[in-house]
Short mmCIF file of C-alpha atoms and ligand atoms in Angstrom, two decimals:
data_model
loop_
_atom_site.label_atom_id
_atom_site.label_comp_id
_atom_site.label_asym_id
_atom_site.label_seq_id
_atom_site.Cartn_x
_atom_site.Cartn_y
_atom_site.Cartn_z
CA MET A 1 -25.68 -15.48 -26.10
CA ASN A 2 -24.10 -18.92 -26.43
CA ARG A 3 -27.07 -20.75 -27.91
CA GLY A 4 -26.21 -23.37 -30.51
CA ARG A 5 -26.30 -22.39 -34.17
CA LEU A 6 -27.07 -24.51 -37.21
CA PHE A 7 -24.29 -24.50 -39.83
CA VAL A 8 -24.70 -26.01 -43.26
CA ILE A 9 -21.51 -26.99 -45.06
CA SER A 10 -21.64 -27.96 -48.73
CA GLY A 11 -19.22 -28.25 -51.57
CA PRO A 12 -18.43 -30.67 -54.34
CA SER A 13 -17.45 -34.19 -53.48
CA GLY A 14 -13.67 -34.17 -52.99
CA ALA A 15 -13.47 -30.51 -51.90
CA GLY A 16 -12.57 -31.81 -48.45
CA LYS A 17 -15.63 -30.80 -46.47
CA GLY A 18 -15.73 -34.11 -44.60
CA THR A 19 -12.12 -33.75 -43.47
CA ILE A 20 -12.68 -30.12 -42.48
CA CYS A 21 -15.81 -31.04 -40.49
CA GLY A 22 -13.92 -33.82 -38.71
CA LYS A 23 -11.27 -31.33 -37.58
CA LEU A 24 -13.92 -28.95 -36.22
CA LEU A 25 -14.78 -31.56 -33.60
CA VAL A 26 -11.78 -30.51 -31.48
CA ASP A 27 -14.20 -27.83 -30.27
CA GLU A 28 -16.40 -29.57 -27.73
CA HIS A 29 -19.31 -27.22 -28.47
CA ILE A 30 -19.55 -28.50 -32.03
CA LYS A 31 -21.43 -31.61 -33.15
CA ILE A 32 -21.80 -33.03 -36.63
CA SER A 33 -25.09 -34.54 -37.60
CA THR A 34 -24.79 -38.13 -38.86
CA SER A 35 -26.83 -38.50 -42.03
CA MET A 36 -28.76 -41.49 -43.20
CA THR A 37 -28.07 -42.90 -46.64
CA THR A 38 -29.14 -45.71 -48.92
CA ARG A 39 -25.71 -45.91 -50.56
CA GLN A 40 -23.38 -48.81 -49.86
CA PRO A 41 -20.63 -48.19 -47.27
CA ARG A 42 -17.19 -47.47 -48.73
CA GLN A 43 -14.15 -49.33 -47.43
CA GLY A 44 -13.49 -48.29 -43.84
CA GLU A 45 -16.81 -46.50 -43.33
CA VAL A 46 -18.55 -47.34 -40.07
CA ASP A 47 -22.33 -47.57 -39.67
CA GLY A 48 -23.53 -44.95 -37.16
CA GLU A 49 -20.32 -42.92 -37.49
CA ASP A 50 -19.89 -41.96 -41.14
CA TYR A 51 -23.55 -42.54 -41.93
CA PHE A 52 -26.46 -44.62 -40.82
CA PHE A 53 -26.62 -47.04 -43.74
CA VAL A 54 -30.23 -48.03 -44.38
CA SER A 55 -32.32 -49.74 -47.05
CA GLN A 56 -34.56 -47.85 -49.48
CA GLU A 57 -37.59 -49.14 -47.53
CA GLU A 58 -36.29 -47.84 -44.21
CA PHE A 59 -35.46 -44.50 -45.79
CA ARG A 60 -38.95 -44.18 -47.32
CA LYS A 61 -40.53 -45.01 -43.99
CA ILE A 62 -38.67 -42.12 -42.34
CA ILE A 63 -39.73 -39.76 -45.16
CA ASP A 64 -43.35 -40.81 -44.54
CA GLU A 65 -42.96 -40.22 -40.80
CA ARG A 66 -41.53 -36.74 -41.58
CA GLY A 67 -38.39 -37.75 -39.72
CA PHE A 68 -35.96 -35.82 -41.93
CA LEU A 69 -35.01 -32.16 -41.63
CA GLU A 70 -34.15 -32.43 -45.32
CA TYR A 71 -33.36 -35.21 -47.75
CA ALA A 72 -32.21 -35.48 -51.31
CA GLU A 73 -31.20 -37.93 -54.01
CA VAL A 74 -27.50 -37.55 -54.81
CA TYR A 75 -25.73 -39.67 -57.46
CA GLY A 76 -28.63 -42.14 -57.45
CA ASN A 77 -28.70 -42.66 -53.68
CA PHE A 78 -30.81 -41.06 -50.97
CA TYR A 79 -29.29 -38.98 -48.16
CA GLY A 80 -31.16 -37.34 -45.29
CA THR A 81 -30.62 -35.47 -42.03
CA PRO A 82 -32.45 -37.10 -39.09
CA LYS A 83 -34.57 -34.34 -37.56
CA GLN A 84 -34.77 -35.40 -33.91
CA GLU A 85 -31.03 -35.82 -33.46
CA VAL A 86 -30.32 -32.28 -34.73
CA MET A 87 -33.10 -30.75 -32.63
CA ASP A 88 -31.79 -32.51 -29.50
CA MET A 89 -28.23 -31.28 -30.06
CA MET A 90 -29.37 -27.70 -30.66
CA ARG A 91 -31.58 -27.82 -27.57
CA ASP A 92 -28.47 -28.83 -25.63
CA ASP A 93 -26.72 -25.67 -26.94
CA PHE A 94 -24.33 -27.36 -29.35
CA ASP A 95 -23.42 -25.81 -32.66
CA VAL A 96 -24.61 -28.38 -35.18
CA ILE A 97 -22.96 -28.89 -38.55
CA LEU A 98 -24.85 -30.44 -41.44
CA GLU A 99 -22.52 -31.63 -44.17
CA ILE A 100 -25.04 -31.90 -46.97
CA ASP A 101 -25.48 -31.29 -50.69
CA ILE A 102 -26.87 -28.16 -52.30
CA GLN A 103 -30.43 -29.53 -52.68
CA GLY A 104 -30.55 -30.26 -48.96
CA ALA A 105 -29.00 -26.88 -48.15
CA LEU A 106 -31.73 -25.10 -50.12
CA GLN A 107 -34.40 -27.02 -48.18
CA ILE A 108 -32.77 -25.97 -44.89
CA LYS A 109 -32.62 -22.36 -46.10
CA GLU A 110 -36.35 -22.47 -46.70
CA ALA A 111 -37.19 -24.05 -43.32
CA TYR A 112 -34.43 -22.47 -41.16
CA PRO A 113 -33.36 -19.18 -42.75
CA GLU A 114 -31.34 -18.37 -39.63
CA ALA A 115 -28.92 -21.22 -40.40
CA ILE A 116 -25.46 -20.23 -41.63
CA PHE A 117 -24.38 -21.54 -45.01
CA ILE A 118 -20.72 -22.26 -45.82
CA PHE A 119 -19.46 -23.50 -49.19
CA ILE A 120 -16.13 -25.34 -49.48
CA LEU A 121 -14.38 -24.88 -52.83
CA PRO A 122 -11.50 -26.96 -54.19
CA PRO A 123 -8.41 -24.99 -55.27
CA SER A 124 -8.96 -26.11 -58.90
CA MET A 125 -10.90 -28.65 -60.97
CA SER A 126 -7.70 -30.58 -61.75
CA GLU A 127 -7.00 -30.88 -58.03
CA LEU A 128 -10.59 -32.02 -57.46
CA ARG A 129 -10.18 -34.75 -60.12
CA LYS A 130 -6.97 -35.88 -58.43
CA ARG A 131 -8.61 -36.04 -55.01
CA ILE A 132 -11.63 -38.01 -56.21
CA THR A 133 -9.43 -40.45 -58.17
CA GLY A 134 -7.25 -40.91 -55.08
CA ARG A 135 -10.20 -42.35 -53.17
CA GLY A 136 -10.05 -45.35 -55.51
CA SER A 137 -13.78 -45.97 -55.27
CA GLU A 138 -14.79 -44.39 -58.57
CA THR A 139 -15.13 -45.85 -62.05
CA GLU A 140 -14.29 -43.54 -65.00
CA GLU A 141 -18.04 -43.05 -65.54
CA SER A 142 -18.79 -42.14 -61.93
CA LEU A 143 -15.72 -39.86 -61.80
CA ASN A 144 -16.96 -37.87 -64.81
CA ARG A 145 -20.44 -37.78 -63.33
CA ARG A 146 -19.06 -36.39 -60.06
CA LEU A 147 -16.98 -33.75 -61.87
CA ASN A 148 -19.99 -32.59 -63.90
CA GLU A 149 -22.07 -32.51 -60.72
CA ALA A 150 -19.27 -30.57 -59.00
CA MET A 151 -19.41 -27.84 -61.67
CA LYS A 152 -23.18 -27.60 -61.27
CA GLU A 153 -22.86 -27.39 -57.47
CA ILE A 154 -20.16 -24.72 -57.65
CA SER A 155 -22.55 -22.51 -59.63
CA TYR A 156 -24.74 -22.31 -56.49
CA VAL A 157 -22.01 -20.76 -54.36
CA ASP A 158 -23.79 -17.39 -54.33
CA LYS A 159 -26.67 -18.91 -52.32
CA TYR A 160 -24.26 -19.36 -49.41
CA ASP A 161 -23.16 -16.84 -46.77
CA TYR A 162 -19.48 -17.79 -46.85
CA CYS A 163 -17.09 -19.66 -49.11
CA VAL A 164 -13.75 -21.17 -48.11
CA VAL A 165 -11.17 -22.46 -50.60
CA ASN A 166 -9.59 -25.65 -49.33
CA ALA A 167 -6.07 -25.40 -50.74
CA ASP A 168 -4.41 -25.91 -47.37
CA LEU A 169 -6.40 -28.03 -44.92
CA ASP A 170 -5.35 -26.34 -41.67
CA ALA A 171 -5.92 -22.87 -43.12
CA ALA A 172 -9.37 -23.91 -44.35
CA VAL A 173 -10.29 -25.34 -40.92
CA ASP A 174 -9.13 -22.08 -39.28
CA ARG A 175 -11.34 -20.08 -41.62
CA VAL A 176 -14.43 -22.20 -40.95
CA MET A 177 -13.75 -21.93 -37.22
CA ALA A 178 -13.40 -18.16 -37.59
CA ILE A 179 -16.82 -18.05 -39.27
CA ILE A 180 -18.36 -20.05 -36.41
CA ILE A 181 -16.79 -17.73 -33.82
CA ALA A 182 -17.88 -14.61 -35.74
CA GLU A 183 -21.46 -15.90 -35.95
CA HIS A 184 -21.55 -16.06 -32.15
CA SER A 185 -20.78 -12.33 -32.05
CA ARG A 186 -23.54 -11.41 -34.49
CA VAL A 187 -25.95 -8.84 -33.07
CA SER A 188 -29.29 -10.56 -32.54
CA GLU A 189 -32.34 -10.33 -30.34
CA ASP A 190 -30.26 -11.85 -27.50
CA VAL A 191 -28.28 -8.64 -27.21
CA ARG A 192 -31.35 -7.04 -25.59
CA THR A 193 -30.89 -9.38 -22.62
CA ILE A 194 -27.34 -8.12 -22.14
CA ILE A 195 -28.51 -4.52 -22.28
CA GLU A 196 -31.03 -5.35 -19.54
CA TRP A 197 -28.25 -6.83 -17.39
CA TYR A 198 -26.21 -3.64 -17.81
CA LYS A 199 -29.20 -1.50 -16.84
CA GLU A 200 -29.73 -3.53 -13.67
CA GLU A 201 -26.10 -2.92 -12.69
CA ILE A 202 -26.21 0.87 -12.89
P1 5GP B 1 -20.78 -39.26 -50.29
O1 5GP B 1 -21.53 -40.38 -50.92
O2 5GP B 1 -19.56 -38.88 -51.08
O3 5GP B 1 -20.49 -39.50 -48.84
O4 5GP B 1 -21.74 -37.98 -50.31
C1 5GP B 1 -22.28 -37.53 -51.51
C2 5GP B 1 -22.95 -36.19 -51.30
O5 5GP B 1 -24.09 -36.32 -50.44
C3 5GP B 1 -22.05 -35.14 -50.66
O6 5GP B 1 -22.20 -33.93 -51.38
C4 5GP B 1 -22.61 -35.01 -49.27
O7 5GP B 1 -22.42 -33.72 -48.73
C5 5GP B 1 -24.08 -35.26 -49.53
N1 5GP B 1 -24.80 -35.64 -48.30
C6 5GP B 1 -24.35 -36.37 -47.25
N2 5GP B 1 -25.29 -36.46 -46.30
C7 5GP B 1 -26.35 -35.76 -46.74
C8 5GP B 1 -27.65 -35.47 -46.20
O8 5GP B 1 -28.02 -35.86 -45.10
N3 5GP B 1 -28.48 -34.72 -46.97
C9 5GP B 1 -28.11 -34.25 -48.20
N4 5GP B 1 -29.00 -33.48 -48.85
N5 5GP B 1 -26.92 -34.49 -48.73
C10 5GP B 1 -26.04 -35.24 -48.01
#
């Protein structure tokens, strides 16, 4: 009954999904997949922790080797989820979180319909603008591009199983954790095993 589940967390850039995911790691049964990207590292980002930063050539090679569970082009850069790493973590019974964009989430939904899809919403668009500006890594052009993209992404919220508004970080983390816990109580084929145990005990 405790087998690892695959959770997909999406939401517009600046909604706070990265921070929420980081806080989920206090639970030792949860792992976050480290994506690969062709974008340049931002200040303070560490290769192998925030992302594996690779060249376009390396990324293409992994596409050709079918090494990604999903991949997508986001804001002109490529991002992908390394397949083997996720499979290994799930085999070891960890809950695995993919923090990926909507295009990637739709690919996962196609390939792994049993995954659980969670969308993180910002409390408002003005708050989202403030959060993205606060990062200090955006030009006016890229800020507007991200806000337009955010609106497009938000329109896909109905493809997800759950949505969580991140107005208060701790409350949002609690809600995501509650979803993870609830998913472990979902009635599935595994429940048959428990019924067999009960029968044996009579
Ligand atoms: P950022 O450049 O701000 O770190 O990420 C930009 C967007 O790419 C975010 O929406 C993030 O969730 C998404 N992203 C990060 N890793 C992956 C991945 O492996 N696959 C996909 N499809 N999207 C990703």
